Structures are given as C-alpha cells and as structure tokens.
Coordinates of C-alpha atoms and ligand atoms in Angstrom, one line a residue:
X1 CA -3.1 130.3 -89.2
X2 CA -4.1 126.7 -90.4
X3 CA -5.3 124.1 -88.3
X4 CA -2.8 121.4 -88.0
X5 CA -3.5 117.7 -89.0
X6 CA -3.2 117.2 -85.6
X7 CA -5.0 119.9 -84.0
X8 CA -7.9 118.7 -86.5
X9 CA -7.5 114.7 -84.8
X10 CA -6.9 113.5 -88.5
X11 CA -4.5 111.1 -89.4
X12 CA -2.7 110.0 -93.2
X13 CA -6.5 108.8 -94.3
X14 CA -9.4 111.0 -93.4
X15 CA -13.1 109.2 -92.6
X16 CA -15.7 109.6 -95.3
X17 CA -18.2 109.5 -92.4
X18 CA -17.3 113.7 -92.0
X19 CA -17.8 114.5 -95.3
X20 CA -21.6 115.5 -95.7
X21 CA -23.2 115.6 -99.0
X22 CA -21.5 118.8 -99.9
X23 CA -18.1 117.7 -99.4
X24 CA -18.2 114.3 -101.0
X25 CA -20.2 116.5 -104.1
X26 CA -17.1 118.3 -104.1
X27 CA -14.8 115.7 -104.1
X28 CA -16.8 113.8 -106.8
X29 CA -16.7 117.2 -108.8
X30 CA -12.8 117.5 -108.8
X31 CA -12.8 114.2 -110.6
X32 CA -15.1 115.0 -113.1
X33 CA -17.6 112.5 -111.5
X34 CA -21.5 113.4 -111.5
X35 CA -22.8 114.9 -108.6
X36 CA -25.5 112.4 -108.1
X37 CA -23.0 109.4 -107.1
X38 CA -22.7 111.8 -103.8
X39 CA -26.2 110.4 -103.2
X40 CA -25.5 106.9 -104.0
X41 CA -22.7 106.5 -101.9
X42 CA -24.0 108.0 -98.9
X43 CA -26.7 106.0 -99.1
X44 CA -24.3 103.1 -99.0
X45 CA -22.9 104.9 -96.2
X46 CA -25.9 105.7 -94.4
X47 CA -28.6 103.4 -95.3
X48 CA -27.2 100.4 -96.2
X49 CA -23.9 100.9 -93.7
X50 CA -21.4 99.0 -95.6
X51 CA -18.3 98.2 -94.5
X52 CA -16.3 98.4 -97.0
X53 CA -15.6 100.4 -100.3
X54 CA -15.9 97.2 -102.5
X55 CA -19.6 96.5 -101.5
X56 CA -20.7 100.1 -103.2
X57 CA -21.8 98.0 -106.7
X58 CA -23.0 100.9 -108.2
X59 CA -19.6 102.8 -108.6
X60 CA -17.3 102.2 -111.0
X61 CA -14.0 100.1 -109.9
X62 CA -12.2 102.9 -110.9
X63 CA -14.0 105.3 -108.6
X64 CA -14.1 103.1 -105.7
X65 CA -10.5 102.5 -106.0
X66 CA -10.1 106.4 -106.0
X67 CA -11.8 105.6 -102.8
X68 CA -10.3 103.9 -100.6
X69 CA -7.3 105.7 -101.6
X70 CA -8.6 108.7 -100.0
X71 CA -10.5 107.9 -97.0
X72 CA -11.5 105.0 -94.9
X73 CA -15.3 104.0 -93.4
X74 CA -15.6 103.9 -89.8
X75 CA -12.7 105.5 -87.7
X76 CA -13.8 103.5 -84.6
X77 CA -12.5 100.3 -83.3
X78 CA -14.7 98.6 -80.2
X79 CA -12.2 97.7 -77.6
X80 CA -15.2 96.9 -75.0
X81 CA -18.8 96.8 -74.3
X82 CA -19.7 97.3 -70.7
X83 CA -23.5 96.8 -69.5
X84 CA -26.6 94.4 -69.9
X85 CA -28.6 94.4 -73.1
X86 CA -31.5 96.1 -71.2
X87 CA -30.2 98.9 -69.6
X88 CA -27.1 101.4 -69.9
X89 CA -24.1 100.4 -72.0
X90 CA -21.2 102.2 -72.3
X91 CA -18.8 101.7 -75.3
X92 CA -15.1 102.0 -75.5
X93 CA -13.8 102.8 -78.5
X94 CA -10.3 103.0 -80.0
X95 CA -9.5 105.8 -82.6
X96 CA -7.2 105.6 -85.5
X97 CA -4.4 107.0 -83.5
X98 CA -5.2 104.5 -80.7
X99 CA -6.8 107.1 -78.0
X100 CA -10.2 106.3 -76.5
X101 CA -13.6 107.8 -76.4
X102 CA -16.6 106.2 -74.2
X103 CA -20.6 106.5 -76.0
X104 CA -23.2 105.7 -73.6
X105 CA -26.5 103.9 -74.9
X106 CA -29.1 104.2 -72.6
X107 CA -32.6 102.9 -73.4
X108 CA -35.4 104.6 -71.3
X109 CA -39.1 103.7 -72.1
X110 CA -41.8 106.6 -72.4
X111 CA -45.0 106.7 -71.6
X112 CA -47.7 103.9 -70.5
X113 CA -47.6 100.0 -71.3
X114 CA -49.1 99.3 -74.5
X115 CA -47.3 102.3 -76.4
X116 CA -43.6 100.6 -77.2
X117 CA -42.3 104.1 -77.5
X118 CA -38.6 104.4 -76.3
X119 CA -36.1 106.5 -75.9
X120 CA -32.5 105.2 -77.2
X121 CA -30.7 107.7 -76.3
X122 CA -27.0 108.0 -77.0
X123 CA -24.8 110.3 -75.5
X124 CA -21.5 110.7 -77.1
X125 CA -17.7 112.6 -76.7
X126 CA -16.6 115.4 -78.4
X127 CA -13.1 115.5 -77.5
X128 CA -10.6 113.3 -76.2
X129 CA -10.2 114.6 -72.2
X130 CA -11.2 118.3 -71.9
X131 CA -9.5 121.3 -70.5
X132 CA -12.3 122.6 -69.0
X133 CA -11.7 121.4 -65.3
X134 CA -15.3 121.0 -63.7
X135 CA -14.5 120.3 -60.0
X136 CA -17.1 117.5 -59.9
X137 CA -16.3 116.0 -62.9
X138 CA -14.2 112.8 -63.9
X139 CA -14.1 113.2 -68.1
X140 CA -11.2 116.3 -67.4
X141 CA -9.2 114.5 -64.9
X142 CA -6.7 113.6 -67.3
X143 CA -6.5 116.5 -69.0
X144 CA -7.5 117.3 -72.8
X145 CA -5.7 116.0 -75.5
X146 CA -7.4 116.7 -78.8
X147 CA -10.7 117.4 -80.2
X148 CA -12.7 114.4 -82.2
X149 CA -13.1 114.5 -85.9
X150 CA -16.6 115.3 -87.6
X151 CA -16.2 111.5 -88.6
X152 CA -15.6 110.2 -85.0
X153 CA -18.8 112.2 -83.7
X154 CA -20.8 110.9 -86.0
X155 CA -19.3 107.4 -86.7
X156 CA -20.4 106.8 -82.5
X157 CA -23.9 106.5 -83.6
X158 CA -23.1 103.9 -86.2
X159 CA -20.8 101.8 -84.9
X160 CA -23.1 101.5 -81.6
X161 CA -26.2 100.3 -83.7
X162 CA -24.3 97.9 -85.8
X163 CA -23.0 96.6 -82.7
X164 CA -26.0 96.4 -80.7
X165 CA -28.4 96.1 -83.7
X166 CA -30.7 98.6 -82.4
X167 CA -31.4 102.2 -83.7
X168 CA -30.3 105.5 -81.5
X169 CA -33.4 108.1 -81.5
X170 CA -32.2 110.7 -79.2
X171 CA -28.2 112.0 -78.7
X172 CA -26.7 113.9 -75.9
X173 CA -23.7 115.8 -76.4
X174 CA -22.9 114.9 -72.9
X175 CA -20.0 112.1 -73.0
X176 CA -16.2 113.4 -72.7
X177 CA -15.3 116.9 -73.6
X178 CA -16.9 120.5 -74.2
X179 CA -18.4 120.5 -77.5
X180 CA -19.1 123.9 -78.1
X181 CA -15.0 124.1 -77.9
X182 CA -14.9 122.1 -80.9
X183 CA -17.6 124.0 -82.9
X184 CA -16.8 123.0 -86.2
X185 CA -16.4 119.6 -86.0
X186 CA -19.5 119.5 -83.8
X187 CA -21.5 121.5 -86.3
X188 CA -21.0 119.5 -89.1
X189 CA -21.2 116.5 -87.0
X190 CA -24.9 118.1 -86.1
X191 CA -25.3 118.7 -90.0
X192 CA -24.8 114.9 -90.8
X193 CA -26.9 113.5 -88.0
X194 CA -29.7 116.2 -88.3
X195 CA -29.9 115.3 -92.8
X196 CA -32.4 112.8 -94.1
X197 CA -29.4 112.2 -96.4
X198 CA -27.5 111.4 -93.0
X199 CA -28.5 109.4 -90.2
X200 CA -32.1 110.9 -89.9
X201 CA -32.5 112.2 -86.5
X202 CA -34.5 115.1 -85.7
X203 CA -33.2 118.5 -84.5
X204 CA -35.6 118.1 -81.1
X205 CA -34.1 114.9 -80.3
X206 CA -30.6 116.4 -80.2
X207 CA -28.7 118.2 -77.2
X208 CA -25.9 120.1 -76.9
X209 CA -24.7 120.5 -73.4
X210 CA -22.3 123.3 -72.5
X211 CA -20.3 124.2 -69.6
X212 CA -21.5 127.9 -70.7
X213 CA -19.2 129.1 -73.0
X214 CA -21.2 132.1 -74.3
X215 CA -20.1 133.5 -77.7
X216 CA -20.2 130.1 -79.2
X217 CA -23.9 129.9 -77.5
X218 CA -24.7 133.1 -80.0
X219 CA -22.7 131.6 -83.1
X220 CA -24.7 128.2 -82.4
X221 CA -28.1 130.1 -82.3
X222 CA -27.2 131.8 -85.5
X223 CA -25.7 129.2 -87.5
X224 CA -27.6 125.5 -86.6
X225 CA -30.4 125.3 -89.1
X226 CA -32.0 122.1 -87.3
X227 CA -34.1 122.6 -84.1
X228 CA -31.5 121.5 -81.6
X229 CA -31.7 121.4 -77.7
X230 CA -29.7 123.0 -75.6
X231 CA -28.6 122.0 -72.4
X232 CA -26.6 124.5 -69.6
X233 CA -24.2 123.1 -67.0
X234 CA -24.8 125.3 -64.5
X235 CA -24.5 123.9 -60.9
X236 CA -23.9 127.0 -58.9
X237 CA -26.7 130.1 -59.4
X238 CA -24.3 133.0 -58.0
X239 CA -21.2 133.5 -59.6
X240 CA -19.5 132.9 -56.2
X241 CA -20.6 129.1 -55.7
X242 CA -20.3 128.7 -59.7
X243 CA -16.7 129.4 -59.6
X244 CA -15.9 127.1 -56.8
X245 CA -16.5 124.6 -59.1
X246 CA -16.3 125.3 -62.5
X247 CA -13.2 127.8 -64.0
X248 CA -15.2 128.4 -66.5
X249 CA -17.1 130.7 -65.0
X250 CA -14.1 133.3 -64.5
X251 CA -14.2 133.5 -68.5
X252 CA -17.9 134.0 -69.2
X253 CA -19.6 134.9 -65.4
X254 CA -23.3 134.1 -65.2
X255 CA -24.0 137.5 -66.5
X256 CA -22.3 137.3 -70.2
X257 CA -23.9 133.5 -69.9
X258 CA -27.4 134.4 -69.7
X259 CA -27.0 137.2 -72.1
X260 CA -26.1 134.8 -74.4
X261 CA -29.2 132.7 -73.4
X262 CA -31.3 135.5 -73.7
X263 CA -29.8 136.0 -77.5
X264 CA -30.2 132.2 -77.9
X265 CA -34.1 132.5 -76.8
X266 CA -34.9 135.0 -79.0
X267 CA -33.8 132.9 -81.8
X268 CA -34.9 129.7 -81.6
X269 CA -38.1 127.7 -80.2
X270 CA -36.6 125.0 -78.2
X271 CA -36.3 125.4 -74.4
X272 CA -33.4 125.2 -72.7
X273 CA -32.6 122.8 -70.5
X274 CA -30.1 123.8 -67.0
X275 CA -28.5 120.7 -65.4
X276 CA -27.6 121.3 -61.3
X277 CA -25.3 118.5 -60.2
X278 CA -26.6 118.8 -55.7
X279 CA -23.3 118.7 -54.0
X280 CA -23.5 118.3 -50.0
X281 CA -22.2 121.9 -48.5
X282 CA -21.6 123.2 -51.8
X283 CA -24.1 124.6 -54.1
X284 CA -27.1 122.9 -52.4
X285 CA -28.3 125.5 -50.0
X286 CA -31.7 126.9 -50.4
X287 CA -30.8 130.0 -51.3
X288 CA -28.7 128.9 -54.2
X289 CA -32.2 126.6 -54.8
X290 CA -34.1 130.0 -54.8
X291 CA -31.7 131.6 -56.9
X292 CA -31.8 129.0 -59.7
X293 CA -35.6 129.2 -60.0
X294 CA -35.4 133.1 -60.2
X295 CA -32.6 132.3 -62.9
X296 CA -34.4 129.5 -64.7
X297 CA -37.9 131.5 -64.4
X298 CA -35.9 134.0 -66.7
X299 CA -35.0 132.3 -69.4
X300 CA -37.9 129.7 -69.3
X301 CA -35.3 126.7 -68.4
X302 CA -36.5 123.6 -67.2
X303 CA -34.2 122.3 -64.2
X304 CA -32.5 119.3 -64.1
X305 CA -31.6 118.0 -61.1
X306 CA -29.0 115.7 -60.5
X307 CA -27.6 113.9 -57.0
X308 CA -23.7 114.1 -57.5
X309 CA -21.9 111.0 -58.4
X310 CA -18.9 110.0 -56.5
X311 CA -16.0 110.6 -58.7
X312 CA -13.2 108.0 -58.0
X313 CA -10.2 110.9 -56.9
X314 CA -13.0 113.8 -55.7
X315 CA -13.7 114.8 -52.3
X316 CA -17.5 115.3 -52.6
X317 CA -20.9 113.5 -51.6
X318 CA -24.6 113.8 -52.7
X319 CA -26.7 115.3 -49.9
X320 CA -29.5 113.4 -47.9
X321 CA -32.5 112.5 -49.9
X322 CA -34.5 115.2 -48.0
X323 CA -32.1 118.0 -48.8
X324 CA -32.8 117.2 -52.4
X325 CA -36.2 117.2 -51.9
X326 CA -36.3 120.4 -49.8
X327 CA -34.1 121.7 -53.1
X328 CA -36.3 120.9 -55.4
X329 CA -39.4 122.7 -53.5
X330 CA -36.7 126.1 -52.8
X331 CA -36.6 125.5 -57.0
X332 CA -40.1 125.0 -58.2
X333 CA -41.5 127.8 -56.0
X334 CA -40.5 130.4 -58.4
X335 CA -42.9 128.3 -60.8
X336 CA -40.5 126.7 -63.1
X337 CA -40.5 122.8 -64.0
X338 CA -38.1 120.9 -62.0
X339 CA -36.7 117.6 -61.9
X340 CA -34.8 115.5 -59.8
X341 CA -32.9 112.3 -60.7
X342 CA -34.0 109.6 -58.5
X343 CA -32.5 106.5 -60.1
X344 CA -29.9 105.1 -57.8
X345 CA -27.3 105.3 -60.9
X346 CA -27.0 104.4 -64.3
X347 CA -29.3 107.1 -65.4
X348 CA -27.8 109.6 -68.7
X349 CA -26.3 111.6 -66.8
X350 CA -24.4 110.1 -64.0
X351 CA -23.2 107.6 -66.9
X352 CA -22.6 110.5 -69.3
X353 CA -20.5 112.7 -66.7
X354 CA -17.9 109.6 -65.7
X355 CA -16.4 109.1 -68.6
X356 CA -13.0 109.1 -68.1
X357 CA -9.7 108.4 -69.6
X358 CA -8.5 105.9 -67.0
X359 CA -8.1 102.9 -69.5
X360 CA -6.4 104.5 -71.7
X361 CA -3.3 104.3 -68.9
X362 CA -4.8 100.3 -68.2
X363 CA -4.4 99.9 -72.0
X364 CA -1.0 101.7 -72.4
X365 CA -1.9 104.7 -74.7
X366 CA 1.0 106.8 -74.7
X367 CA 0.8 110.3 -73.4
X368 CA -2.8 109.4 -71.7
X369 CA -1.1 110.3 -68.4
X370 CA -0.4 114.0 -69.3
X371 CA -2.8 114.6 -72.4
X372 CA 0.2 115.3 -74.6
Ligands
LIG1 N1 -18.9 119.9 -71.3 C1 -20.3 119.7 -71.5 C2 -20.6 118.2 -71.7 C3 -20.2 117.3 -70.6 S1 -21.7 116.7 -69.8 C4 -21.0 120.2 -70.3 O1 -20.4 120.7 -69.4 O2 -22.3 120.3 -70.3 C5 -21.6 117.3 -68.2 C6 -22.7 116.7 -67.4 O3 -22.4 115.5 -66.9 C7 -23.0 117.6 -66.2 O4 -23.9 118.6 -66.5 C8 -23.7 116.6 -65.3 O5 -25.0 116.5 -65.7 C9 -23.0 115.3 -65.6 N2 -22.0 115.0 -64.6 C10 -20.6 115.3 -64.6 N3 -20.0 114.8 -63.5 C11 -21.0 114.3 -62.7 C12 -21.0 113.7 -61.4 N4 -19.9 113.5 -60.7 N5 -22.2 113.3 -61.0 C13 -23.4 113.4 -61.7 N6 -23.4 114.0 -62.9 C14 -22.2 114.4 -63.4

C-alpha cells in the first residue's frame, strides 16, 4: 500500500531540503535539464544557504520558476529560542502544518585550554510525539502524531546555524521521537547530513539512539554507508526491570535486542554506546549495575549513565549521589568504560529526553491533546 501524504508529514509543496543529489538529478532529468545544475543548486542550498529560489543566479528564470513551483526551502518556522548564548539552547520550531518540534544545541568544550576544540552538538526530533511510551520519558506524553519529513530532519541543522550563526559538529538523534521507526526518512536524512555535497558532517560524529527496536538495528547495519554511532536505550539489564519501564521491550526482549547488536558489531567499527537513565527503587540496584556491565562487556558498549530527570506528570526521583556512585563501581567492575552524568542539568541528555509537546496545547495546535 502507498504511504499517504500524510503518513509521509508532507504537505501541497514538498521541501527541497529532502531531496539529496539523486533526487534533485532526477527531477532536473525529467525536464530535460543537465545533471550538473543538481550540483549548483545544492550548493546554493548547502553552501551558500539561500533563502530563496530567486537568489540561485546561475539558473535560468525559467528553471527557478519551475522551482518554486515545486518545492519550497526551509520547512521550519522559529517560534522560540530558549537558553543563553553559552550554554544549552533549545529551539521551537513550527512546521508547515503548524505542529512543533524542539532541537537542542548544546556546546561542550573538549580537551585542555589552549585547543578551542568544541563540541556543538545538536540533538534533533524525528517525529512529532512518539508511540513508544518510555515510563520515564516526557517526548511520548502526548502521544505520536506523525513522523518528520527527510527535509525537517535535516532543515534542524540549518535553520539552528543561521539563527545562532554558529556551525553544528556533532548530532544526536536524541530529541522527540524513535527514529529508527521512521527509517526512511531518517536514512536519507543521514544520507544528506553525512554528503560533502550535503551539510558535511562526519559519520563518527552522528548518533542514532534507539529505544531497541531490533530488525531495523540489522537493516541500519546493512544499509548506512557512513560510519554512524549508535546509541541503546536500555535502562533496565533484565528483561523484568526493562519492561517496567519501557513496552518496548515486550516486542523485541533483551535477547532479540542484543542479537541484533551482535549482528550490528560484526558489521561496523563504531562502538556502541548504552544509555541507563538511574531511577531510585527502580532499575538502580546493584545487581541490575552488575548485570549491565556483564551485558555491555558483551557487546563492547560504553555505559552511559544518566541521573533521572524529573518529568513534570511522572512519579520518579534520581537516587542519592552515592547510589550512583556505588552503581557506577557494580558497572565498571566487569571492566567496561562507564560514565556518569554529573552536571546538575542542562547536559545532552536530560535536555534531549524533555522534549515535549506541551506548547503545542499553550499555542493552540489542534489535535496536540490526543495526537490525532
Ligand atoms: N527514541 C530514542 C530517542 C529518544 S532519546 C531512544 O529511545 O533512544 C532518549 C534518551 O533521552 C534516553 O536514552 C535518555 O538518555 C534521555 N531521557 C529521556 N527521559 C529522560 C529523563 N527523564 N531524564 C534523563 N534523561 C532522559
């Protein structure tokens, strides 16, 4: 069956952002236009970043009529910038059919004072809401309403450096939504972000993070050229505490997971990455700390270690500083590399993971309520 327009999040006009360069080739080929315009205009696209059709100089009138008949630039409208210029800011955006997505820009420096090396890291939505219902987590509180176009993945990145006038070196697919449940929007989106004829960045300095939904795992280890990270969710180390708090575990239990991590090792040179959100009395007992380090050991994960955030609506708390401490030891004493989060906030994750719909209902988007 085909896709729907809507199912696809497109409306009457479709984004030239999603393209790629074999699409707009393509589209230049059915009008009897020469492939190498494709380069020319996405370098206007990518390079130069105009914002509008007319400023392409190099096309014909004709062609950039045919244009902006077919497709607009940027799908994304900035309703808000939250944050100082120094640390994280998240971004509210408004898409063509007036839902909102949140980016988070967070700038993190590296190394030792001298070297101005820093990480601008970006981590953006794939979906508008998301049906996967995480316990702990505010992004599916409303529910899911529709997955984001290759365009709106991509055009986060953009429209965040033309607003803040700095360049994004590092993206996290952990904003709203499962991305792996939009895998071919989220592939191409990869595509266009990994291309030198695209934004540029490299494959290492991209992550997908997953709630664990294995077959796509596989298909993603097969199919993504570029050298991509890959980050679990995993928060619970038996399949009894994993449940608890994410359903997604009664689909694909921790054994067809790590299969497909196995399958995913085999193939590709990046190491994975496992996030475990500690929450008080329920997945932060040392035995669950033990067991993720035997699990992590196995797959040679590096453990990420995050307090819980309180989630406006959710019962749960972080534990005590030295049950996070004491969980960290239980982890790194099956010799794997563990961290733990010890920024009081703001860091990727607890920004990433509280992205939520509530201003959509502030702002009056219809349906934001229910996710119809
Ligand atoms: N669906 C994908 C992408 C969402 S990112 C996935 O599940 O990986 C999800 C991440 O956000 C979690 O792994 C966690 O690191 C973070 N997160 C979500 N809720 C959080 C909370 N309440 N406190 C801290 N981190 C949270």
């Amino acid at each position: 069956m085909e896709e729907s327009a809507k199912e696809l999040g497109m409306g009457a006009s479709q984004s030239i952002l999603g393209l790629g360069k074999e699409g707009l080739e393509a589209w230049l080929a059915e009008r009897g236009e020469k492939p190498y315009r494709a380069k020319q205009i996405l370098e206007w696209l990518f390079v130069k970043r105009v914002e509008s059709f007319d400023e392409m100089l190099n096309l014909s009138v004709a062609l950039r009529e045919e244009l902006k008949s077919c497709f607009h630039l940027n799908p994304l409208e900035t309703v808000e910038i939250n944050g100082a210029k120094d640390a994280t800011r998240k971004f509210l955006f408004r898409l063509q059919d007036g839902r909102l997505v949140e980016s988070v820009f967070i700038k993190a420096s590296k190394g030792t004072q001298g070297e101005q090396s820093e990480r601008q890291t970006l981590c953006v939505s794939s979906q508008v809401g998301c049906a996967y219902d995480c316990k702990f987590c505010a992004s599916g509180l409303a529910g899911f309403t529709r997955n984001l176009t290759t365009a709106e993945i991509v055009a986060q990145i953009l429209k965040v450096e033309a607003e803040s006038g700095e360049k994004v070196n590092n993206v996290v697919f952990m904003g709203m939504g499962e991305p792996l449940a939009n895998y071919t929007n989220l592939s191409a989106a990869i595509k266009i972000m990994n291309a030198h004829w695209g934004v540029g960045i490299g494959g290492r300095s991209i992550t997908v993070s997953t709630s664990g939904l294995a077959p796509q795992i596989k298909k993603l280890a097969d199919d993504t050229e570029a050298q991509i990270r890959l980050a679990i969710s995993l928060h619970g180390a038996s399949d009894e505490v994993r449940t608890r708090i994410m359903p997604v575990n009664d689909k694909y239990n921790l054994d067809r997971l790590f299969e497909a991590l196995h399958y995913w090792r085999e193939r590709r040179k990046q190491r994975l990455t496992f996030e475990y959100i500690l929450i008080e009395g329920v997945n932060d007992s040392l035995d669950q700390a033990r067991l993720l380090g035997k699990r992590a050991k196995s797959v040679g994960a590096l453990v990420n270690l995050i307090p819980y955030n309180t989630v406006e609506g959710l019962p749960w708390k972080r534990p005590s500083e030295e049950q996070q401490e004491a969980f960290l030891r239980a982890v790194k004493s099956a010799e794997v590399a563990a961290t733990l989060r010890r920024e009081k906030g703001g860091d990727i994750n607890a920004a990433c993971g509280q992205l939520r719909l509530r201003r959509e209902a502030e702002l009056g988007v219809s349906g934001a309520a229910n996710g119809e």
